[in-house]
Amino acid sequence: MEKQGCFIGTAGWGIPTRYKEDLPQPGSHLERYARRFPIVEIDTSFHKPHRRETYERWARSVPEHFRFAVKTPKTMTHEHRLADGDALAEMFLQQVEGLGEKLSVLLVQLPPSLPFEPDIACGFFDMLGRRTKARLACEPRHPSWFEAEAGTLLADRRIARVAADPAPVPAAAMPGGWAGLAYFRWHGVPRVYYSDYDAESLDRIGRQLQAAAASGAEVWGIFDNTAAGHALGNALAIDATVD
């Protein structure tokens, strides 16, 4: 879906059997997905590297207008905890830049145990920002990242703060940081990654998206409740809730 600068997709492009008629043949799962949706989030990159040639192949598989978000590796965020990441960033970017102009967003998800430390955050985001043309979105989960100082640091560097569901703190339910990009990630409630969103929840999500788009932001919405295959169905259904 692409309406009023509002783009909907899923984490990955798996097609559960029950939705195969919604994304018909021919083609690979990615080719079929990309005929229906304008964006996708690659989150497997969080766990393992992909060769540049793999990213290049994915880029060739999708239409010219299609765009990717890619999750940064956990080695940078969870193991190095944003410190001493220059070599890791160079390796990651050399791979992911195989997407070319179709690389639109790099998603930086932080562990719940990582507090906001201005010097470390500045060093990491300035380093990453110098090395890529992609926009940055950050999904922090420690409460200290939702204070004013952290929001200002992100906004000053044109970094969007992700709106997450479930939200670790109330402020995490709404986009923050740079106002030019509103990036939503719906992980599934009550069971993270597994739960389906019912019609009432999708109606609420639709209103959130409309409000974000009305603010002038480019809006990305990613369903990450993939474990039981609900993400694709929710993404298809949201078409009916966003005018």
PDB file of C-alpha atoms in Angstrom:
ATOM      1  CA  MET A   1       0.000   0.000   0.000  1.00  0.00           C
ATOM      2  CA  GLU A   2       1.105   3.518  -0.815  1.00  0.00           C
ATOM      3  CA  LYS A   3      -1.308   6.290   0.066  1.00  0.00           C
ATOM      4  CA  GLN A   4      -0.454   9.900   0.877  1.00  0.00           C
ATOM      5  CA  GLY A   5       3.193   9.052   1.515  1.00  0.00           C
ATOM      6  CA  CYS A   6       2.198   6.088   3.688  1.00  0.00           C
ATOM      7  CA  PHE A   7       3.931   2.775   2.949  1.00  0.00           C
ATOM      8  CA  ILE A   8       2.985  -0.582   4.470  1.00  0.00           C
ATOM      9  CA  GLY A   9       4.978  -3.810   4.435  1.00  0.00           C
ATOM     10  CA  THR A  10       6.241  -6.673   6.557  1.00  0.00           C
ATOM     11  CA  ALA A  11       9.451  -7.931   8.086  1.00  0.00           C
ATOM     12  CA  GLY A  12      10.614 -10.340   5.395  1.00  0.00           C
ATOM     13  CA  TRP A  13       8.611 -11.510   2.417  1.00  0.00           C
ATOM     14  CA  GLY A  14       7.414 -14.957   3.393  1.00  0.00           C
ATOM     15  CA  ILE A  15       4.017 -15.921   1.957  1.00  0.00           C
ATOM     16  CA  PRO A  16       2.011 -18.277   4.195  1.00  0.00           C
ATOM     17  CA  THR A  17      -0.069 -20.768   2.221  1.00  0.00           C
ATOM     18  CA  ARG A  18      -3.337 -19.150   3.298  1.00  0.00           C
ATOM     19  CA  TYR A  19      -2.341 -15.928   1.510  1.00  0.00           C
ATOM     20  CA  LYS A  20      -0.908 -17.436  -1.669  1.00  0.00           C
ATOM     21  CA  GLU A  21      -3.921 -16.315  -3.740  1.00  0.00           C
ATOM     22  CA  ASP A  22      -3.420 -12.725  -2.581  1.00  0.00           C
ATOM     23  CA  LEU A  23       0.120 -12.711  -3.977  1.00  0.00           C
ATOM     24  CA  PRO A  24      -0.220 -14.915  -7.043  1.00  0.00           C
ATOM     25  CA  GLN A  25       2.415 -16.580  -9.193  1.00  0.00           C
ATOM     26  CA  PRO A  26       4.631 -16.308 -11.135  1.00  0.00           C
ATOM     27  CA  GLY A  27       7.900 -15.446  -9.467  1.00  0.00           C
ATOM     28  CA  SER A  28       9.846 -15.866  -6.253  1.00  0.00           C
ATOM     29  CA  HIS A  29       8.268 -14.910  -2.945  1.00  0.00           C
ATOM     30  CA  LEU A  30      10.044 -11.547  -3.115  1.00  0.00           C
ATOM     31  CA  GLU A  31       8.878 -10.878  -6.678  1.00  0.00           C
ATOM     32  CA  ARG A  32       5.302 -11.751  -5.742  1.00  0.00           C
ATOM     33  CA  TYR A  33       5.463  -9.676  -2.555  1.00  0.00           C
ATOM     34  CA  ALA A  34       6.899  -6.662  -4.387  1.00  0.00           C
ATOM     35  CA  ARG A  35       4.030  -6.620  -6.866  1.00  0.00           C
ATOM     36  CA  ARG A  36       1.685  -6.029  -3.927  1.00  0.00           C
ATOM     37  CA  PHE A  37       3.699  -3.908  -1.453  1.00  0.00           C
ATOM     38  CA  PRO A  38       6.082  -0.952  -1.928  1.00  0.00           C
ATOM     39  CA  ILE A  39       8.475  -1.647   0.979  1.00  0.00           C
ATOM     40  CA  VAL A  40       9.959  -4.470   3.017  1.00  0.00           C
ATOM     41  CA  GLU A  41      12.151  -4.705   6.099  1.00  0.00           C
ATOM     42  CA  ILE A  42      15.071  -7.139   5.994  1.00  0.00           C
ATOM     43  CA  ASP A  43      15.588  -8.274   9.572  1.00  0.00           C
ATOM     44  CA  THR A  44      17.630 -11.426   8.958  1.00  0.00           C
ATOM     45  CA  SER A  45      20.632  -9.091   8.661  1.00  0.00           C
ATOM     46  CA  PHE A  46      20.380  -8.607  12.432  1.00  0.00           C
ATOM     47  CA  HIS A  47      21.412 -12.221  13.018  1.00  0.00           C
ATOM     48  CA  LYS A  48      23.769 -12.974  10.133  1.00  0.00           C
ATOM     49  CA  PRO A  49      25.504 -11.203   7.250  1.00  0.00           C
ATOM     50  CA  HIS A  50      24.337 -11.520   3.658  1.00  0.00           C
ATOM     51  CA  ARG A  51      26.729 -11.294   0.740  1.00  0.00           C
ATOM     52  CA  ARG A  52      26.641  -8.136  -1.365  1.00  0.00           C
ATOM     53  CA  GLU A  53      25.662 -10.323  -4.334  1.00  0.00           C
ATOM     54  CA  THR A  54      22.580 -11.451  -2.418  1.00  0.00           C
ATOM     55  CA  TYR A  55      21.474  -7.861  -1.858  1.00  0.00           C
ATOM     56  CA  GLU A  56      22.130  -7.133  -5.531  1.00  0.00           C
ATOM     57  CA  ARG A  57      19.934 -10.065  -6.541  1.00  0.00           C
ATOM     58  CA  TRP A  58      17.149  -8.881  -4.268  1.00  0.00           C
ATOM     59  CA  ALA A  59      17.351  -5.388  -5.760  1.00  0.00           C
ATOM     60  CA  ARG A  60      17.018  -6.815  -9.273  1.00  0.00           C
ATOM     61  CA  SER A  61      13.942  -8.803  -8.220  1.00  0.00           C
ATOM     62  CA  VAL A  62      11.731  -5.804  -7.408  1.00  0.00           C
ATOM     63  CA  PRO A  63      10.220  -2.863  -9.320  1.00  0.00           C
ATOM     64  CA  GLU A  64      12.093   0.404  -9.641  1.00  0.00           C
ATOM     65  CA  HIS A  65       9.934   2.184  -7.059  1.00  0.00           C
ATOM     66  CA  PHE A  66      10.347  -0.529  -4.395  1.00  0.00           C
ATOM     67  CA  ARG A  67      12.401   0.302  -1.299  1.00  0.00           C
ATOM     68  CA  PHE A  68      14.128  -1.687   1.446  1.00  0.00           C
ATOM     69  CA  ALA A  69      14.798  -1.076   5.124  1.00  0.00           C
ATOM     70  CA  VAL A  70      17.606  -3.185   6.573  1.00  0.00           C
ATOM     71  CA  LYS A  71      18.206  -3.955  10.233  1.00  0.00           C
ATOM     72  CA  THR A  72      21.750  -3.348  11.458  1.00  0.00           C
ATOM     73  CA  PRO A  73      23.619  -6.363  12.897  1.00  0.00           C
ATOM     74  CA  LYS A  74      23.351  -7.263  16.567  1.00  0.00           C
ATOM     75  CA  THR A  75      27.150  -7.260  16.709  1.00  0.00           C
ATOM     76  CA  MET A  76      26.949  -3.455  16.499  1.00  0.00           C
ATOM     77  CA  THR A  77      23.980  -2.873  18.785  1.00  0.00           C
ATOM     78  CA  HIS A  78      23.867  -5.727  21.281  1.00  0.00           C
ATOM     79  CA  GLU A  79      27.429  -7.015  21.492  1.00  0.00           C
ATOM     80  CA  HIS A  80      29.463  -3.806  20.973  1.00  0.00           C
ATOM     81  CA  ARG A  81      26.582  -1.701  22.377  1.00  0.00           C
ATOM     82  CA  LEU A  82      27.213   1.119  19.862  1.00  0.00           C
ATOM     83  CA  ALA A  83      30.903   1.410  20.740  1.00  0.00           C
ATOM     84  CA  ASP A  84      33.900   0.788  18.469  1.00  0.00           C
ATOM     85  CA  GLY A  85      31.682   0.035  15.508  1.00  0.00           C
ATOM     86  CA  ASP A  86      33.659   1.517  12.609  1.00  0.00           C
ATOM     87  CA  ALA A  87      34.959  -1.746  11.166  1.00  0.00           C
ATOM     88  CA  LEU A  88      31.636  -3.498  11.693  1.00  0.00           C
ATOM     89  CA  ALA A  89      29.786  -0.663   9.960  1.00  0.00           C
ATOM     90  CA  GLU A  90      32.150  -0.722   6.990  1.00  0.00           C
ATOM     91  CA  MET A  91      31.620  -4.455   6.546  1.00  0.00           C
ATOM     92  CA  PHE A  92      27.842  -4.194   6.876  1.00  0.00           C
ATOM     93  CA  LEU A  93      27.523  -1.231   4.513  1.00  0.00           C
ATOM     94  CA  GLN A  94      29.728  -2.834   1.883  1.00  0.00           C
ATOM     95  CA  GLN A  95      27.205  -5.675   1.817  1.00  0.00           C
ATOM     96  CA  VAL A  96      23.922  -3.802   2.088  1.00  0.00           C
ATOM     97  CA  GLU A  97      24.851  -1.152  -0.463  1.00  0.00           C
ATOM     98  CA  GLY A  98      24.335  -3.898  -3.017  1.00  0.00           C
ATOM     99  CA  LEU A  99      20.713  -2.694  -2.883  1.00  0.00           C
ATOM    100  CA  GLY A 100      21.834   0.549  -4.532  1.00  0.00           C
ATOM    101  CA  GLU A 101      19.212   3.310  -4.660  1.00  0.00           C
ATOM    102  CA  LYS A 102      16.586   0.884  -3.351  1.00  0.00           C
ATOM    103  CA  LEU A 103      18.164   1.012   0.115  1.00  0.00           C
ATOM    104  CA  SER A 104      16.060   3.608   1.920  1.00  0.00           C
ATOM    105  CA  VAL A 105      16.313   3.061   5.699  1.00  0.00           C
ATOM    106  CA  LEU A 106      18.733   1.466   8.132  1.00  0.00           C
ATOM    107  CA  LEU A 107      16.973   0.284  11.281  1.00  0.00           C
ATOM    108  CA  VAL A 108      18.986   0.361  14.514  1.00  0.00           C
ATOM    109  CA  GLN A 109      17.217  -1.668  17.207  1.00  0.00           C
ATOM    110  CA  LEU A 110      18.762  -1.330  20.665  1.00  0.00           C
ATOM    111  CA  PRO A 111      18.658  -3.863  23.501  1.00  0.00           C
ATOM    112  CA  PRO A 112      16.367  -3.064  26.465  1.00  0.00           C
ATOM    113  CA  SER A 113      19.442  -3.014  28.720  1.00  0.00           C
ATOM    114  CA  LEU A 114      21.191  -0.218  26.784  1.00  0.00           C
ATOM    115  CA  PRO A 115      20.656   3.214  28.391  1.00  0.00           C
ATOM    116  CA  PHE A 116      21.053   6.516  26.612  1.00  0.00           C
ATOM    117  CA  GLU A 117      24.631   7.742  26.949  1.00  0.00           C
ATOM    118  CA  PRO A 118      25.072  10.933  24.904  1.00  0.00           C
ATOM    119  CA  ASP A 119      28.744  10.521  24.025  1.00  0.00           C
ATOM    120  CA  ILE A 120      28.363   6.935  22.853  1.00  0.00           C
ATOM    121  CA  ALA A 121      25.134   7.681  20.963  1.00  0.00           C
ATOM    122  CA  CYS A 122      26.673  10.716  19.247  1.00  0.00           C
ATOM    123  CA  GLY A 123      29.764   8.771  18.260  1.00  0.00           C
ATOM    124  CA  PHE A 124      27.797   5.879  16.804  1.00  0.00           C
ATOM    125  CA  PHE A 125      25.171   7.821  14.883  1.00  0.00           C
ATOM    126  CA  ASP A 126      27.637  10.397  13.565  1.00  0.00           C
ATOM    127  CA  MET A 127      29.895   7.585  12.366  1.00  0.00           C
ATOM    128  CA  LEU A 128      27.044   5.730  10.672  1.00  0.00           C
ATOM    129  CA  GLY A 129      25.527   8.883   9.217  1.00  0.00           C
ATOM    130  CA  ARG A 130      28.799   9.850   7.563  1.00  0.00           C
ATOM    131  CA  ARG A 131      29.057   6.488   5.845  1.00  0.00           C
ATOM    132  CA  THR A 132      25.590   6.055   4.342  1.00  0.00           C
ATOM    133  CA  LYS A 133      23.020   7.969   2.326  1.00  0.00           C
ATOM    134  CA  ALA A 134      20.238   5.844   3.805  1.00  0.00           C
ATOM    135  CA  ARG A 135      18.014   7.390   6.424  1.00  0.00           C
ATOM    136  CA  LEU A 136      18.335   6.082   9.970  1.00  0.00           C
ATOM    137  CA  ALA A 137      15.571   4.859  12.258  1.00  0.00           C
ATOM    138  CA  CYS A 138      16.292   3.890  15.856  1.00  0.00           C
ATOM    139  CA  GLU A 139      14.172   1.576  18.006  1.00  0.00           C
ATOM    140  CA  PRO A 140      15.386   2.079  21.584  1.00  0.00           C
ATOM    141  CA  ARG A 141      13.835   0.131  24.441  1.00  0.00           C
ATOM    142  CA  HIS A 142      15.480   1.511  27.594  1.00  0.00           C
ATOM    143  CA  PRO A 143      13.325   4.241  29.241  1.00  0.00           C
ATOM    144  CA  SER A 144      16.173   6.792  29.212  1.00  0.00           C
ATOM    145  CA  TRP A 145      15.938   7.039  25.396  1.00  0.00           C
ATOM    146  CA  PHE A 146      12.511   8.633  25.692  1.00  0.00           C
ATOM    147  CA  GLU A 147      13.687  11.671  27.622  1.00  0.00           C
ATOM    148  CA  ALA A 148      14.034  15.057  25.927  1.00  0.00           C
ATOM    149  CA  GLU A 149      17.836  14.948  25.557  1.00  0.00           C
ATOM    150  CA  ALA A 150      17.754  11.723  23.565  1.00  0.00           C
ATOM    151  CA  GLY A 151      14.916  12.979  21.382  1.00  0.00           C
ATOM    152  CA  THR A 152      16.837  16.143  20.587  1.00  0.00           C
ATOM    153  CA  LEU A 153      19.991  14.197  19.734  1.00  0.00           C
ATOM    154  CA  LEU A 154      18.057  12.024  17.280  1.00  0.00           C
ATOM    155  CA  ALA A 155      16.147  14.938  15.761  1.00  0.00           C
ATOM    156  CA  ASP A 156      19.303  16.990  15.254  1.00  0.00           C
ATOM    157  CA  ARG A 157      20.795  14.099  13.259  1.00  0.00           C
ATOM    158  CA  ARG A 158      17.631  13.454  11.228  1.00  0.00           C
ATOM    159  CA  ILE A 159      17.109  10.082  12.888  1.00  0.00           C
ATOM    160  CA  ALA A 160      13.568   8.821  13.351  1.00  0.00           C
ATOM    161  CA  ARG A 161      12.650   7.135  16.611  1.00  0.00           C
ATOM    162  CA  VAL A 162      10.516   4.072  15.928  1.00  0.00           C
ATOM    163  CA  ALA A 163       6.980   3.772  17.278  1.00  0.00           C
ATOM    164  CA  ALA A 164       6.735   0.214  18.612  1.00  0.00           C
ATOM    165  CA  ASP A 165       3.886  -2.061  19.611  1.00  0.00           C
ATOM    166  CA  PRO A 166       4.042  -3.296  22.299  1.00  0.00           C
ATOM    167  CA  ALA A 167       5.618  -0.146  23.656  1.00  0.00           C
ATOM    168  CA  PRO A 168       8.240  -0.622  26.418  1.00  0.00           C
ATOM    169  CA  VAL A 169       7.210   2.757  27.855  1.00  0.00           C
ATOM    170  CA  PRO A 170       4.144   4.851  26.903  1.00  0.00           C
ATOM    171  CA  ALA A 171       6.191   7.334  24.834  1.00  0.00           C
ATOM    172  CA  ALA A 172       7.493   4.486  22.677  1.00  0.00           C
ATOM    173  CA  ALA A 173       4.048   4.054  21.113  1.00  0.00           C
ATOM    174  CA  MET A 174       4.460   7.255  19.107  1.00  0.00           C
ATOM    175  CA  PRO A 175       7.136   8.267  16.596  1.00  0.00           C
ATOM    176  CA  GLY A 176       9.851  10.567  17.886  1.00  0.00           C
ATOM    177  CA  GLY A 177      13.163  12.082  16.924  1.00  0.00           C
ATOM    178  CA  TRP A 178      13.278  13.482  13.374  1.00  0.00           C
ATOM    179  CA  ALA A 179       9.782  14.407  12.204  1.00  0.00           C
ATOM    180  CA  GLY A 180      10.466  13.752   8.514  1.00  0.00           C
ATOM    181  CA  LEU A 181      10.074   9.978   8.871  1.00  0.00           C
ATOM    182  CA  ALA A 182       7.493   8.157  11.004  1.00  0.00           C
ATOM    183  CA  TYR A 183       8.490   4.489  11.295  1.00  0.00           C
ATOM    184  CA  PHE A 184       6.090   2.055  12.973  1.00  0.00           C
ATOM    185  CA  ARG A 185       6.855  -1.564  13.937  1.00  0.00           C
ATOM    186  CA  TRP A 186       4.007  -3.794  15.113  1.00  0.00           C
ATOM    187  CA  HIS A 187       5.448  -6.855  16.843  1.00  0.00           C
ATOM    188  CA  GLY A 188       2.188  -8.474  17.960  1.00  0.00           C
ATOM    189  CA  VAL A 189       0.169  -8.158  21.194  1.00  0.00           C
ATOM    190  CA  PRO A 190      -0.188  -9.845  23.630  1.00  0.00           C
ATOM    191  CA  ARG A 191       2.252 -12.482  22.372  1.00  0.00           C
ATOM    192  CA  VAL A 192       5.168 -10.735  20.666  1.00  0.00           C
ATOM    193  CA  TYR A 193       5.864 -11.981  17.117  1.00  0.00           C
ATOM    194  CA  TYR A 194       2.901 -14.417  17.274  1.00  0.00           C
ATOM    195  CA  SER A 195      -0.323 -12.519  17.969  1.00  0.00           C
ATOM    196  CA  ASP A 196      -2.713 -11.451  15.238  1.00  0.00           C
ATOM    197  CA  TYR A 197      -4.116  -7.910  15.181  1.00  0.00           C
ATOM    198  CA  ASP A 198      -7.915  -7.943  15.228  1.00  0.00           C
ATOM    199  CA  ALA A 199     -10.170  -5.525  13.353  1.00  0.00           C
ATOM    200  CA  GLU A 200     -10.354  -3.088  16.273  1.00  0.00           C
ATOM    201  CA  SER A 201      -6.559  -2.997  16.564  1.00  0.00           C
ATOM    202  CA  LEU A 202      -6.149  -2.482  12.821  1.00  0.00           C
ATOM    203  CA  ASP A 203      -8.617   0.391  12.963  1.00  0.00           C
ATOM    204  CA  ARG A 204      -6.500   1.997  15.708  1.00  0.00           C
ATOM    205  CA  ILE A 205      -3.353   1.427  13.651  1.00  0.00           C
ATOM    206  CA  GLY A 206      -5.032   2.987  10.628  1.00  0.00           C
ATOM    207  CA  ARG A 207      -5.857   6.128  12.599  1.00  0.00           C
ATOM    208  CA  GLN A 208      -2.249   6.310  13.813  1.00  0.00           C
ATOM    209  CA  LEU A 209      -0.997   6.127  10.244  1.00  0.00           C
ATOM    210  CA  GLN A 210      -3.395   8.800   9.043  1.00  0.00           C
ATOM    211  CA  ALA A 211      -2.334  11.140  11.851  1.00  0.00           C
ATOM    212  CA  ALA A 212       1.351  10.592  11.076  1.00  0.00           C
ATOM    213  CA  ALA A 213       0.824  11.180   7.361  1.00  0.00           C
ATOM    214  CA  ALA A 214      -1.175  14.348   8.089  1.00  0.00           C
ATOM    215  CA  SER A 215       1.846  15.719   9.959  1.00  0.00           C
ATOM    216  CA  GLY A 216       3.782  15.735   6.702  1.00  0.00           C
ATOM    217  CA  ALA A 217       6.042  12.805   7.578  1.00  0.00           C
ATOM    218  CA  GLU A 218       6.839   9.974   5.221  1.00  0.00           C
ATOM    219  CA  VAL A 219       5.248   7.006   6.978  1.00  0.00           C
ATOM    220  CA  TRP A 220       6.586   3.435   7.042  1.00  0.00           C
ATOM    221  CA  GLY A 221       4.576   0.735   8.768  1.00  0.00           C
ATOM    222  CA  ILE A 222       6.075  -2.725   9.259  1.00  0.00           C
ATOM    223  CA  PHE A 223       4.204  -5.740  10.623  1.00  0.00           C
ATOM    224  CA  ASP A 224       6.723  -7.910  12.478  1.00  0.00           C
ATOM    225  CA  ASN A 225       4.270 -10.477  13.898  1.00  0.00           C
ATOM    226  CA  THR A 226       5.622 -13.065  11.489  1.00  0.00           C
ATOM    227  CA  ALA A 227       6.056 -16.177  13.671  1.00  0.00           C
ATOM    228  CA  ALA A 228       2.540 -17.511  13.022  1.00  0.00           C
ATOM    229  CA  GLY A 229       2.198 -15.884   9.609  1.00  0.00           C
ATOM    230  CA  HIS A 230      -0.124 -13.049  10.664  1.00  0.00           C
ATOM    231  CA  ALA A 231       2.036 -10.155   9.438  1.00  0.00           C
ATOM    232  CA  LEU A 232       1.091 -10.546   5.795  1.00  0.00           C
ATOM    233  CA  GLY A 233      -2.628 -10.787   6.525  1.00  0.00           C
ATOM    234  CA  ASN A 234      -2.500  -7.702   8.740  1.00  0.00           C
ATOM    235  CA  ALA A 235      -0.603  -5.771   6.070  1.00  0.00           C
ATOM    236  CA  LEU A 236      -3.175  -6.764   3.455  1.00  0.00           C
ATOM    237  CA  ALA A 237      -6.043  -5.830   5.761  1.00  0.00           C
ATOM    238  CA  ILE A 238      -4.709  -2.379   6.626  1.00  0.00           C
ATOM    239  CA  ASP A 239      -5.508  -1.298   3.049  1.00  0.00           C
ATOM    240  CA  ALA A 240      -9.135  -1.171   4.078  1.00  0.00           C
ATOM    241  CA  THR A 241      -8.468   1.017   7.115  1.00  0.00           C
ATOM    242  CA  VAL A 242      -6.333   3.778   5.562  1.00  0.00           C
ATOM    243  CA  ASP A 243      -8.107   6.066   3.117  1.00  0.00           C
TER     244      ASP A 243
END
